[in-house]
Structure formats: structure tokens, C-alpha cells
PDB file of C-alpha atoms in Angstrom:
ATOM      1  CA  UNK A 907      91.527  85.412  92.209  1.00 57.00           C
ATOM      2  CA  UNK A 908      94.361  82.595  92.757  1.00 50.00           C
ATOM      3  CA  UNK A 909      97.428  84.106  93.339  1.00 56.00           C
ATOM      4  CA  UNK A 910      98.554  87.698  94.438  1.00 58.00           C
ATOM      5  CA  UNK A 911      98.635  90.018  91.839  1.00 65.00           C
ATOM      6  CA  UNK A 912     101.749  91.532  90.582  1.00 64.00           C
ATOM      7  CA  UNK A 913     102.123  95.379  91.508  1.00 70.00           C
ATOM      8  CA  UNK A 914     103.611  96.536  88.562  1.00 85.00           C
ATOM      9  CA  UNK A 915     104.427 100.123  89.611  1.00 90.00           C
ATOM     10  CA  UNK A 916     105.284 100.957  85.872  1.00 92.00           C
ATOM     11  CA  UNK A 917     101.374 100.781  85.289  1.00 95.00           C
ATOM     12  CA  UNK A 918      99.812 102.498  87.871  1.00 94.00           C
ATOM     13  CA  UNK A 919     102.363 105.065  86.999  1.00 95.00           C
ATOM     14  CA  UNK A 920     101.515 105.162  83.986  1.00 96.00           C
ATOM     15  CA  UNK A 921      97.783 105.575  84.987  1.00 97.00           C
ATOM     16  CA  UNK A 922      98.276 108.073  87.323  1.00 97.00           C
ATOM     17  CA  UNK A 923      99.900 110.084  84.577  1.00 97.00           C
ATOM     18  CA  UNK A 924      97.360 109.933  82.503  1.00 97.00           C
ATOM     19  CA  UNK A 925      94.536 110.906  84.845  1.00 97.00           C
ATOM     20  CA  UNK A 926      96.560 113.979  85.600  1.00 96.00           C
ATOM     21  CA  UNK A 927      96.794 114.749  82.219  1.00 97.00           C
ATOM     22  CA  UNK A 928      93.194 114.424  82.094  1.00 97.00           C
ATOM     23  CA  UNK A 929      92.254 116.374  84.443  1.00 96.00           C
ATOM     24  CA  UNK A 930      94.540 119.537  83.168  1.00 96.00           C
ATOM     25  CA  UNK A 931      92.668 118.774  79.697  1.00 96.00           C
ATOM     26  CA  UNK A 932      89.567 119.751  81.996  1.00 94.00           C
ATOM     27  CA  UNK A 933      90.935 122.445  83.336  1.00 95.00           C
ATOM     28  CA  UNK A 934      92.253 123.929  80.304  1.00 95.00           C
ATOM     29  CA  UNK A 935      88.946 123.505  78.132  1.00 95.00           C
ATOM     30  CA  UNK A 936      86.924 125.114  80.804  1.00 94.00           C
ATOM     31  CA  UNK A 937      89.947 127.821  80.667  1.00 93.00           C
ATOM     32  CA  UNK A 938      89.496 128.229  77.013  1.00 94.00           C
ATOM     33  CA  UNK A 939      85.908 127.821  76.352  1.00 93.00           C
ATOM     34  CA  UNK A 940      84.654 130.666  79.401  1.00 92.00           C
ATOM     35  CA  UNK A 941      84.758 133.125  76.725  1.00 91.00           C
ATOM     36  CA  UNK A 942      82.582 131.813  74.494  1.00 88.00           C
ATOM     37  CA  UNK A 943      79.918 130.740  76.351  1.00 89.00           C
ATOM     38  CA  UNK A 944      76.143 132.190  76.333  1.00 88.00           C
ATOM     39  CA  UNK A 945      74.748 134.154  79.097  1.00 87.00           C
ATOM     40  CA  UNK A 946      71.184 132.875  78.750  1.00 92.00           C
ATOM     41  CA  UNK A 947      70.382 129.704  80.275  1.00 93.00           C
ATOM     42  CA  UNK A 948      68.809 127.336  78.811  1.00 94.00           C
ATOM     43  CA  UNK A 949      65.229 125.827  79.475  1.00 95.00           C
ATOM     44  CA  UNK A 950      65.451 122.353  81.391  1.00 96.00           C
ATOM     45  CA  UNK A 951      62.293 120.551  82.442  1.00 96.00           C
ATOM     46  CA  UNK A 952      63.436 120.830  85.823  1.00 97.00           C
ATOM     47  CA  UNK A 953      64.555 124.529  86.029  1.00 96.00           C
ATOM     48  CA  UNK A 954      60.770 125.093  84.916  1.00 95.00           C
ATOM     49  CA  UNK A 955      59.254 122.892  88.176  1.00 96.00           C
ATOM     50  CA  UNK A 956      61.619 123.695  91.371  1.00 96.00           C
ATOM     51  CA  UNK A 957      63.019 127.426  91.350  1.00 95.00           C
ATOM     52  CA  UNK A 958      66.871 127.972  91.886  1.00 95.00           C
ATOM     53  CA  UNK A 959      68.228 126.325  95.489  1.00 95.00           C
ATOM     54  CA  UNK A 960      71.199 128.338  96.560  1.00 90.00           C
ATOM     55  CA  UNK A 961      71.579 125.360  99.991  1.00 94.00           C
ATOM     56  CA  UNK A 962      71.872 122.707  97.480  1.00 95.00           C
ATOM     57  CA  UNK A 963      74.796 123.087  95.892  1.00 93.00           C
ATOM     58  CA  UNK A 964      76.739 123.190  99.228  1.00 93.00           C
ATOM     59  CA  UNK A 965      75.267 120.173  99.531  1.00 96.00           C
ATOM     60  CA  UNK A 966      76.148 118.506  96.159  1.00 95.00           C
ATOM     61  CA  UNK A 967      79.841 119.681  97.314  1.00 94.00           C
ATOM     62  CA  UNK A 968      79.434 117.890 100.296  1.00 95.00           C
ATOM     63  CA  UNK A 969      77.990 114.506  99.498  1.00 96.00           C
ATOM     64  CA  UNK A 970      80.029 114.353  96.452  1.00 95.00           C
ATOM     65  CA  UNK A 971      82.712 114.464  98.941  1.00 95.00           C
ATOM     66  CA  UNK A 972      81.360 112.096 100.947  1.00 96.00           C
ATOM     67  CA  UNK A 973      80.989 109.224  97.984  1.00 96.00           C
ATOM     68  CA  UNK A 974      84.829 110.286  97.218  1.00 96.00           C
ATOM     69  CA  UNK A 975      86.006 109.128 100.429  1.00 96.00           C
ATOM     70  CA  UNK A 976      84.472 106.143 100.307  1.00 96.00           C
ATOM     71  CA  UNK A 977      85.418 104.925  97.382  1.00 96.00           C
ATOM     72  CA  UNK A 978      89.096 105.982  98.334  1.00 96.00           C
ATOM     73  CA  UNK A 979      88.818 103.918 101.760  1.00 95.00           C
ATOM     74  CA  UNK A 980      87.960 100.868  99.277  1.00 95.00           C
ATOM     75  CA  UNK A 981      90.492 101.410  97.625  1.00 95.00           C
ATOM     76  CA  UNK A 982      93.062 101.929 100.125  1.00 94.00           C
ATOM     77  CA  UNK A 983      91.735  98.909 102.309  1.00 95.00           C
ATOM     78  CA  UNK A 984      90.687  96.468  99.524  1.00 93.00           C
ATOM     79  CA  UNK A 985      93.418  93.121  99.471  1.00 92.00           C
ATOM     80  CA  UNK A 986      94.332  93.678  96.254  1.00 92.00           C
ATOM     81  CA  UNK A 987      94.364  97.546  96.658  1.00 93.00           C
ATOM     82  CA  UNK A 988      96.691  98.323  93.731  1.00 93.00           C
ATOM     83  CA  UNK A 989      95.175  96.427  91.009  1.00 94.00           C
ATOM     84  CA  UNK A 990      91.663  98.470  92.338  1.00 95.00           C
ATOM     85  CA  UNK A 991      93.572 101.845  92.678  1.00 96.00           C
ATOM     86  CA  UNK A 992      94.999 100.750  88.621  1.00 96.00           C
ATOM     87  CA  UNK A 993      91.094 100.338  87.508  1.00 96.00           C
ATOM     88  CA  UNK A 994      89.432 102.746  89.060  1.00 97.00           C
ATOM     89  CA  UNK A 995      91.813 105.776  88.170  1.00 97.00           C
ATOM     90  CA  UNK A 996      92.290 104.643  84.879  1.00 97.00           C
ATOM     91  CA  UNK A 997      88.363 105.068  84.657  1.00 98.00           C
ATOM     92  CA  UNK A 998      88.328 108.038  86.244  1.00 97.00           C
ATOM     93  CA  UNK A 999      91.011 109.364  83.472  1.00 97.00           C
ATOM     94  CA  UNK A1000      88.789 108.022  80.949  1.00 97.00           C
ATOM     95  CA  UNK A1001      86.273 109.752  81.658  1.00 97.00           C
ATOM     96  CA  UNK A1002      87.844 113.446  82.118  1.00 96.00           C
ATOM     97  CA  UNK A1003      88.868 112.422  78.725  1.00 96.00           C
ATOM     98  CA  UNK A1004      85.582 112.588  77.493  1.00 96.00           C
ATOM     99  CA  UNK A1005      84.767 115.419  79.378  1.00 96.00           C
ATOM    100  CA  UNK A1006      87.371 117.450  78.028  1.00 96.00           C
ATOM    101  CA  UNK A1007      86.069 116.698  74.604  1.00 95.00           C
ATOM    102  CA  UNK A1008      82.508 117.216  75.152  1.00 95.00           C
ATOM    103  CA  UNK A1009      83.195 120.274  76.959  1.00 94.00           C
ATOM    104  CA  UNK A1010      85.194 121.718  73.725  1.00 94.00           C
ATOM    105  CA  UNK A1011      82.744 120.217  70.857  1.00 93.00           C
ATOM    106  CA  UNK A1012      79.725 122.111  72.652  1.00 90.00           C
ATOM    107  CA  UNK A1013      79.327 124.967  75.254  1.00 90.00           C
ATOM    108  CA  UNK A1014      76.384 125.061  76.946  1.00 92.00           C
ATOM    109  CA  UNK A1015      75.458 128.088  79.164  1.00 93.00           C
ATOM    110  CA  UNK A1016      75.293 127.973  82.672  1.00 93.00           C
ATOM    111  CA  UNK A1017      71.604 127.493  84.503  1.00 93.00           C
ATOM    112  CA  UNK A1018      71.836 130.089  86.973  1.00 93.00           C
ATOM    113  CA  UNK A1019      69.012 132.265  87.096  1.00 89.00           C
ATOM    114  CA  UNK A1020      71.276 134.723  87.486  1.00 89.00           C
ATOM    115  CA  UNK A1021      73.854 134.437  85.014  1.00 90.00           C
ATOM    116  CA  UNK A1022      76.115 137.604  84.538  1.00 88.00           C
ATOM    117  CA  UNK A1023      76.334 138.156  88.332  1.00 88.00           C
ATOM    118  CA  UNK A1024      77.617 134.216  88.945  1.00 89.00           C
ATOM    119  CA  UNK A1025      80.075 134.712  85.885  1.00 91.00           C
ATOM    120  CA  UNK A1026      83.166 136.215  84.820  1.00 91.00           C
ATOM    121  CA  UNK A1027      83.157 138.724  81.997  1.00 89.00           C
ATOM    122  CA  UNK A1028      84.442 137.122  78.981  1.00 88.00           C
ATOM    123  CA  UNK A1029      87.492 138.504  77.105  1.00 88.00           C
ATOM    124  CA  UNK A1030      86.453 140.012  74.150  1.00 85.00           C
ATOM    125  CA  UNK A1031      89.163 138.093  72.277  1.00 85.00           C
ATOM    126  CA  UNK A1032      91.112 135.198  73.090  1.00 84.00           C
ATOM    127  CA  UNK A1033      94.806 135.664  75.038  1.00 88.00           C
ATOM    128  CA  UNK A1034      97.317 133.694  75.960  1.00 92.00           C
ATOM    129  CA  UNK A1035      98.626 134.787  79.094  1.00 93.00           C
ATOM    130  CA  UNK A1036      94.881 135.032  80.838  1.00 93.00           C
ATOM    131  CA  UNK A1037      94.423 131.064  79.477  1.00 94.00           C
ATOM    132  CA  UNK A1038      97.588 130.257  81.186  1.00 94.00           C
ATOM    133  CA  UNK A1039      96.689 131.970  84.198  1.00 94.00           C
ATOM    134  CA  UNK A1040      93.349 130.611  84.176  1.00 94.00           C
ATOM    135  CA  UNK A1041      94.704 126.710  83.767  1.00 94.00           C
ATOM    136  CA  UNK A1042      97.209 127.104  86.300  1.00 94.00           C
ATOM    137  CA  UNK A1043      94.502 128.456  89.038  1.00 92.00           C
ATOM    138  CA  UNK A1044      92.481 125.824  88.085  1.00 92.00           C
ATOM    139  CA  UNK A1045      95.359 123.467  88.560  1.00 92.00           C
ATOM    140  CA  UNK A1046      96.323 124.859  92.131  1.00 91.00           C
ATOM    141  CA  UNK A1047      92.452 124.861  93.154  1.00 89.00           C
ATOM    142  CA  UNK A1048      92.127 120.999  91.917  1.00 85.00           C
ATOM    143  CA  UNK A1049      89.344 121.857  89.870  1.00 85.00           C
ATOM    144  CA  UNK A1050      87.620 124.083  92.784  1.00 82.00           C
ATOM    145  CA  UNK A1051      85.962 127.253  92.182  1.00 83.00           C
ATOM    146  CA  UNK A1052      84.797 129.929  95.098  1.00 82.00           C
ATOM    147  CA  UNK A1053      81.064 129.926  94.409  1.00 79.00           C
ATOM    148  CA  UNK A1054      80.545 132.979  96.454  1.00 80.00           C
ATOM    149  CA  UNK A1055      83.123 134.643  94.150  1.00 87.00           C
ATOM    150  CA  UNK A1056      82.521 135.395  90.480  1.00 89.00           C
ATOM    151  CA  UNK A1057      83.545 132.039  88.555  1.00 91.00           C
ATOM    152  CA  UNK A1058      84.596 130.438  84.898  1.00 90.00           C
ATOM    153  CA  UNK A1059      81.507 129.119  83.963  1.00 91.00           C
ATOM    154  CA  UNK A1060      80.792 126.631  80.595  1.00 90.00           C
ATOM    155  CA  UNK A1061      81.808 123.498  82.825  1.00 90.00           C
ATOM    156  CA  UNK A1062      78.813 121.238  82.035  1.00 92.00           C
ATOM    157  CA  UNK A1063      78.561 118.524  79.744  1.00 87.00           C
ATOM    158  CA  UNK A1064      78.712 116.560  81.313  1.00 92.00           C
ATOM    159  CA  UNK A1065      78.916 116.590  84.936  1.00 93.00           C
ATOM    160  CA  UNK A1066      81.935 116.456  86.920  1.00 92.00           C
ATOM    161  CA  UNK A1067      79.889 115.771  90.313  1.00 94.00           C
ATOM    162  CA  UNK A1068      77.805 113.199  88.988  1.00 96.00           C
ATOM    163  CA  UNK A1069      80.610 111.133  87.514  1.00 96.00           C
ATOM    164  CA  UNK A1070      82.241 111.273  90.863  1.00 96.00           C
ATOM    165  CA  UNK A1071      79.208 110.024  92.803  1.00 97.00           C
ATOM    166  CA  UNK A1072      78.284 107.396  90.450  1.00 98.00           C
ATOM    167  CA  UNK A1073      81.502 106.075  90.135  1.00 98.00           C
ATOM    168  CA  UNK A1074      81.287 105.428  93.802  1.00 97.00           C
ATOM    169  CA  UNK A1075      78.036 104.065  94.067  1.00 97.00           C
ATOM    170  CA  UNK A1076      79.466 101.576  91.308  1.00 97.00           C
ATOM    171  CA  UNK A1077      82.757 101.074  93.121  1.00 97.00           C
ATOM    172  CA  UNK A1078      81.668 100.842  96.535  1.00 96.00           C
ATOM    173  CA  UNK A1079      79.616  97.950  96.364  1.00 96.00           C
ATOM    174  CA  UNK A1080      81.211  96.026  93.619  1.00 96.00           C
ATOM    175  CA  UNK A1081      84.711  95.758  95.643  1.00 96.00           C
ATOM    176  CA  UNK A1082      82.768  95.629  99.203  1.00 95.00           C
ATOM    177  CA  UNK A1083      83.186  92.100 100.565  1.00 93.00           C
ATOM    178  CA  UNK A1084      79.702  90.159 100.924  1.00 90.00           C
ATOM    179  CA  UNK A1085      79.133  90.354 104.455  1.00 92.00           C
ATOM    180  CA  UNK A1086      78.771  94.486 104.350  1.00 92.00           C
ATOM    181  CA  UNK A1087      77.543  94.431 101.138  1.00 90.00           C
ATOM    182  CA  UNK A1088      74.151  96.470 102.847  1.00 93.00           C
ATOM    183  CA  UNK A1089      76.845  99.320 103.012  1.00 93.00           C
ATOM    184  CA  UNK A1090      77.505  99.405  99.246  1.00 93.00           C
ATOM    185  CA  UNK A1091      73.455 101.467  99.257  1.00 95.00           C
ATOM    186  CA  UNK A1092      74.834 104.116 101.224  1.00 95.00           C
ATOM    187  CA  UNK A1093      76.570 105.987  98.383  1.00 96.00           C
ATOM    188  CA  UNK A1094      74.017 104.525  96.097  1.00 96.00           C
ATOM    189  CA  UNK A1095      71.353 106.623  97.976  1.00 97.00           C
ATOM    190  CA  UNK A1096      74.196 109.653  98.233  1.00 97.00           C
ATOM    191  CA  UNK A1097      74.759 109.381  94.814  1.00 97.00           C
ATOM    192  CA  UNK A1098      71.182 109.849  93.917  1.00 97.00           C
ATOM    193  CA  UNK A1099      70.980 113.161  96.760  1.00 97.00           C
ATOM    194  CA  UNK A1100      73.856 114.740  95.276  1.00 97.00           C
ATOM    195  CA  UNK A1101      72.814 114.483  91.592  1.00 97.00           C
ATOM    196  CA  UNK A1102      69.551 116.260  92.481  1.00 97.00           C
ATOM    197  CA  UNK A1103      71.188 118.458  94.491  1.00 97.00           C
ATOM    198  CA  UNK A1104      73.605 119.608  91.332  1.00 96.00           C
ATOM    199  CA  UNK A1105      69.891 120.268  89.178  1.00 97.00           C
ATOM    200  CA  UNK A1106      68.283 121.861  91.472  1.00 97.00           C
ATOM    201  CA  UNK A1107      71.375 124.362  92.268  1.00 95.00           C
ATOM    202  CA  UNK A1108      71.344 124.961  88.626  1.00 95.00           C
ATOM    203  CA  UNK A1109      75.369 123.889  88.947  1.00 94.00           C
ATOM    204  CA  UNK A1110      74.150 121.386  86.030  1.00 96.00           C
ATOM    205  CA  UNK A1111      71.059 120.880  83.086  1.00 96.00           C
ATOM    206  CA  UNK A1112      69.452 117.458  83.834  1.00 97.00           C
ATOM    207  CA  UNK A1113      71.003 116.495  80.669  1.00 96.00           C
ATOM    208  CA  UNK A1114      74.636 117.169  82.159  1.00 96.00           C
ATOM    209  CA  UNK A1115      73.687 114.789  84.997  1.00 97.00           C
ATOM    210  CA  UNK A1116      71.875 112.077  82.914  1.00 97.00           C
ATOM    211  CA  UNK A1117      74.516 111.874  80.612  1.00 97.00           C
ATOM    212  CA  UNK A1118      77.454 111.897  83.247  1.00 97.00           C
ATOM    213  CA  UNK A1119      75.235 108.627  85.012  1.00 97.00           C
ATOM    214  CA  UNK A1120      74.866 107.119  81.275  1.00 97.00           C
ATOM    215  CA  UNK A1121      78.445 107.576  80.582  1.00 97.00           C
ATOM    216  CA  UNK A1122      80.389 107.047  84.169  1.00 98.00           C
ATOM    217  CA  UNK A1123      78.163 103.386  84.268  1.00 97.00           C
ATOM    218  CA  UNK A1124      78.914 102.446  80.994  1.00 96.00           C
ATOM    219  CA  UNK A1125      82.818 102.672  80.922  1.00 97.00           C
ATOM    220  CA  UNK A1126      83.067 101.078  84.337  1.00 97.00           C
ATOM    221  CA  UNK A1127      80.614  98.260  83.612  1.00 96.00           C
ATOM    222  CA  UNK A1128      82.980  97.746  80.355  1.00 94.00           C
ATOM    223  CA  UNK A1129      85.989  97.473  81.873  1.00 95.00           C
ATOM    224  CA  UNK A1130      84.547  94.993  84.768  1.00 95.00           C
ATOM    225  CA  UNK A1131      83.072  92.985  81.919  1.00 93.00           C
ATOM    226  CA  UNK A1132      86.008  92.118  80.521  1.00 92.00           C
ATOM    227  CA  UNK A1133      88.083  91.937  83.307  1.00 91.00           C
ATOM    228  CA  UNK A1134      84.768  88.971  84.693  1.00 91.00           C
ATOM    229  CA  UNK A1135      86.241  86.965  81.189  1.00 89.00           C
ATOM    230  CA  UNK A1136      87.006  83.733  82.568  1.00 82.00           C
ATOM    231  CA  UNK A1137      90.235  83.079  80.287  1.00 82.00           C
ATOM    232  CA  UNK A1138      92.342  85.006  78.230  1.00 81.00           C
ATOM    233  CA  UNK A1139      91.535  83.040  74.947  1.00 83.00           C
ATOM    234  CA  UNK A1140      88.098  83.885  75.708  1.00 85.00           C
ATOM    235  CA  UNK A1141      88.750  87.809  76.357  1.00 83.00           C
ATOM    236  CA  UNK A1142      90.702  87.580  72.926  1.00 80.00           C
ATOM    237  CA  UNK A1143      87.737  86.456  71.299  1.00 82.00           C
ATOM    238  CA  UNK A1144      85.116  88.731  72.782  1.00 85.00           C
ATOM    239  CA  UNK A1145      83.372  91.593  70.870  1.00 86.00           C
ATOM    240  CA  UNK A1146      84.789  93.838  73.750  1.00 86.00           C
ATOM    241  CA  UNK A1147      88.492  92.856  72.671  1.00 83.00           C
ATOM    242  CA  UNK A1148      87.871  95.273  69.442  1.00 86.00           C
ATOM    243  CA  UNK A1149      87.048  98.354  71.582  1.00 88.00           C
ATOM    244  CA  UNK A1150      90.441 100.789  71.693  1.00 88.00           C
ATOM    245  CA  UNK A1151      89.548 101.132  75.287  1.00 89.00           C
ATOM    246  CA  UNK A1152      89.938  97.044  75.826  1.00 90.00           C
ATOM    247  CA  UNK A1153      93.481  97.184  73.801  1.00 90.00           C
ATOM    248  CA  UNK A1154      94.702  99.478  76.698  1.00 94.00           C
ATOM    249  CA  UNK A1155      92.796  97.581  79.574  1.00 94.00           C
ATOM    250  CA  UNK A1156      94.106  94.529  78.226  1.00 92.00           C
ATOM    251  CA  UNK A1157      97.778  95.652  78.776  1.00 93.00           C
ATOM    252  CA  UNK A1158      96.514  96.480  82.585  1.00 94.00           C
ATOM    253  CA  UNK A1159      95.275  93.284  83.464  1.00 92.00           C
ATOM    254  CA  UNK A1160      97.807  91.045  81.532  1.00 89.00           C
ATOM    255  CA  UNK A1161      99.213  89.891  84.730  1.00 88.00           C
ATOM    256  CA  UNK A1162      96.016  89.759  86.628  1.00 89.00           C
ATOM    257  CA  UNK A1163      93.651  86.326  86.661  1.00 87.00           C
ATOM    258  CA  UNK A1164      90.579  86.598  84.763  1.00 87.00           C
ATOM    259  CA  UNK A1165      87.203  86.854  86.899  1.00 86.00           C
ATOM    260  CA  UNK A1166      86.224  88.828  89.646  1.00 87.00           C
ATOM    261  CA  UNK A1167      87.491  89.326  93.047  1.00 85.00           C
ATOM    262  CA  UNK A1168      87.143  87.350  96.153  1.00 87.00           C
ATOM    263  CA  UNK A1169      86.636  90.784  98.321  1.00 91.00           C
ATOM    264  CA  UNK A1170      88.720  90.862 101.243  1.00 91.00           C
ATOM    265  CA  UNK A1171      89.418  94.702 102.946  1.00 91.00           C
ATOM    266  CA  UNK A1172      92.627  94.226 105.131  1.00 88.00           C
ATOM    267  CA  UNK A1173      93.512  97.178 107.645  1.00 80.00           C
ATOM    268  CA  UNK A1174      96.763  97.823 108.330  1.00 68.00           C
ATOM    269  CA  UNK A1175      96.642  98.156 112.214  1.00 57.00           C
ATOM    270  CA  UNK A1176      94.981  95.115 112.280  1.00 57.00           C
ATOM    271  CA  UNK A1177      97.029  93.063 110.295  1.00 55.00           C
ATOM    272  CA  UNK A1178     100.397  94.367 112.152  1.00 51.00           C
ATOM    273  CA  UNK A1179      98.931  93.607 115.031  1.00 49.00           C
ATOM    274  CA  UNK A1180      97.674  89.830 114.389  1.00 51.00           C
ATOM    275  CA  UNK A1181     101.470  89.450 112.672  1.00 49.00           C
ATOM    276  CA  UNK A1182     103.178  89.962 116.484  1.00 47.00           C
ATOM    277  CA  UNK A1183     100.977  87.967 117.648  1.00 44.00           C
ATOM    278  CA  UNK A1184     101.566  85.123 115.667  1.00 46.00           C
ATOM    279  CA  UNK A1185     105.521  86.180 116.469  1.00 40.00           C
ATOM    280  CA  UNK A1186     105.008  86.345 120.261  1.00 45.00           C
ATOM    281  CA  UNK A1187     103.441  83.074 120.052  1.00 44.00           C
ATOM    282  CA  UNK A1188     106.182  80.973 118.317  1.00 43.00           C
ATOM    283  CA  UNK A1189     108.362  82.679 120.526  1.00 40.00           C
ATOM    284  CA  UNK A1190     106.708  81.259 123.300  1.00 47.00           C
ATOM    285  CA  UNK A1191     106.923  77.864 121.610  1.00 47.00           C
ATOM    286  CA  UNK A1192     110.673  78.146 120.553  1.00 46.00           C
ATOM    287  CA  UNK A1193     110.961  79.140 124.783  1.00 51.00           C
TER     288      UNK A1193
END
């Protein structure tokens, strides 16, 4: 990259809209769709080889929370932190997008072995104020449920966790400068714990999981492709340019140079710190 980026607040406002709204969309299916959902889980190809591990979704939670706050230190250290910040939430919106959709085209069961005793009773019809409720716990939780408490259950395809942790094991190395690019496998290998931590748990079907890995990897290896475009004429003329996804990541990096980072993290401390020096020392020299 040449020149500094422009920070154009407008966008990342804009972006951090939208993954809010995203999220709620989550919430709100999940909300809606408890009631309908089947008490009988499903057969899975791994359900039928390792029996139920209560331990493992604690620590799914866990690693998932792990690959979170790495790819937020990225993020928050990277040189060019708000153009990464614009991306990466943007994807992340993107993707609860398609969760919220895939969540109300098809309601899958949940996997526990143990089904009406890990779920809430459904409503026998639907009502208003309990959806409301529901959506606005969810919203004050983030998302969270109690698992030791009965929960909403139908919140499966695809995986929530495993879009997290892939999304990190994509981000994380991708924006890591070259000389710690060894650190970029630690989520990678995380990643990989905490999606066979989610099957084994029976929080997800293997299909939940695959799919999430298919689907978080393809959007952000999209995006990056066309932001890698050497020149704007060229991005106009690519095959990507005709994807509705493109039109709105084109508006987001209008003001960005085509190709891909020179990583650089910068920490803040560090940076103050070199900056008085630098003072000090003319200083000295004006003395």
C-alpha cells in the first residue's frame, strides 16, 4: 500500500450498523424458529462414532474465545487498523446474514442426546410478546445462552462457533506481518480444536461445522481477491465485479490502493514512546 488510507468514519459506520443488524436477524430467527423445531436428533456420522462430550463444549466456548481475541488484537494493532476493522466486520455481517437465512429456510434439531431436558418447551402457537422477550434476552446476552440452564435450541446451520474460529485462522495470518507469520498456525490449530470440540458436544451436526468452514473461507477469500486486483480498471473488469457482494465492497475500498498490505502491527505505547524520544532529542539539538 502507498499512501495512508483514508478513515472514512461514514463507512465503518455504516458497517458496524449493519453487523448489528445482523446479528439481531440471528437472534430473532433463533427467537422465532425454537418453536418449531424437532426434538429428535438427527443421525450424523460422527454422533454414531464418539458418544456425547459434556467437557467439550466448555471448551469450544473457550477456544472460540481465544481465536476472537486474536483476531481483535490484529485488528486493533494492525497499521492500517481501520481499513482491517472495515473488512473484517463487514464479513463478519455477511455472514450472520446468511446465517439468519439458513437458519429460517431450514430447522434442524438439536444433537443432544438428550434433547427435551437441554430444551425449552415450545409454545404451542406462535406469540408476540414471548418473541420479543426472547430477541431482547438474546440481545442483552450477545448471543450467549446458560448451557446449564434449559436453552432456545434450532441454532445450527450453520455454525456460529465455527465461523468465528475460521475467520480467525483466516485473519490472523493473512494481516500478521512476515516475520511472526509462524504465529498465524496458532489459531489455525485452535480453529481446528474448537470445531471438533462443537461435534463432539453435539452443540453442532458435522454438516453445521463443514458448511460454516465452506462458507466463512469462501466470502473472506472473495473479498481479499478483489481487494489483491492490482488496478481499478482491472477490478472493473473482473468476473468478481458482477457479484452483489463486490458492488458493496467496491464502495469500501474506493479510496483504498489496490493489492495487499505491507503488514506492519504498531502498538501504541511503543509508538508514544519512540515519538518523545525523537522530541527530547531535537530538543537537545535546538539546546
Amino acid at each position: 500500500m502507498g499512501c495512508e488510507p483514508l478513515a472514512e468514519v461514514h463507512k465503518l459506520i455504516f458497517v458496524v450498523i449493519f453487523l448489528v443488524c445482523s446479528a439481531i436477524s440471528n437472534w430473532a430467527a433463533l427467537a422465532y424458529i425454537h418453536d418449531f423445531v424437532g426434538k429428535q436428533p438427527l443421525p450424523d456420522i460422527v454422533f454414531s462414532i464418539v458418544p456425547e462430550q459434556g467437557w467439550a463444549l466448555e471448551v469450544g466456548d473457550n477456544v472460540a474465545t481465544i481465536c476472537s481475541a486474536s483476531m481483535i488484537v490484529i485488528m486493533a494493532l494492525h497499521k492500517y487498523r481501520v481499513v482491517v476493522i472495515r473488512r473484517i466486520l463487514f464479513i463478519i455481517g455477511v455472514l450472520y446474514c446468511m446465517r439468519s437465512l439458513s437458519l429460517l429456510c431450514t430447522q434442524l434439531p438439536s444433537g443432544y442426546s438428550q434433547n427435551n431436558q437441554r430444551c425449552r418447551a415450545p409454545l404451542p402457537h406462535f406469540d408476540l410478546a414471548t418473541f420479543i422477550q426472547r430477541t431482547l434476552n438474546q440481545i442483552v446476552q450477545i448471543g450467549l445462552q446458560d448451557p446449564n440452564k434449559k436453552m432456545l435450541c434450532g441454532d445450527l446451520l450453520f455454525s456460529g462457533h465455527t465461523l468465528i474460529m475460521v475467520l480467525s485462522s483466516l485473519t490472523v495470518p493473512y494481516y500478521l506481518p512476515r516475520r511472526l507469520r509462524l504465529l498465524g498456525w496458532i489459531p489455525r490449530v485452535l480453529s481446528w480444536l474448537g470445531m471438533t470440540c462443537m461435534i463432539i458436544s453435539r452443540t453442532h451436526y458435522t454438516v453445521d461445522v463443514i458448511f460454516a468452514y465452506w462458507i466463512t473461507t469462501g466470502v473472506f477469500m472473495l473479498y481479499h481477491a478483489y481487494c489483491e486486483i492490482d488496478s481499478y480498471p482491472d477490478r472493473l473488469k473482473s468476473s468478481l465485479k458482477s457479484l452483489w457482494l463486490m458492488k458493496v465492497v467496491g464502495w469500501l475500498e474506493a479510496n483504498v490502493d489496490p493489492g495487499r498490505f505491507e503488514n506492519e502491527l504498531l502498538f501504541p505505547m511503543l509508538r508514544r514512546n519512540k515519538k518523545n524520544a525523537k522530541y527530547e532529542l531535537l530538543m537537545d539539538e535546538c539546546i
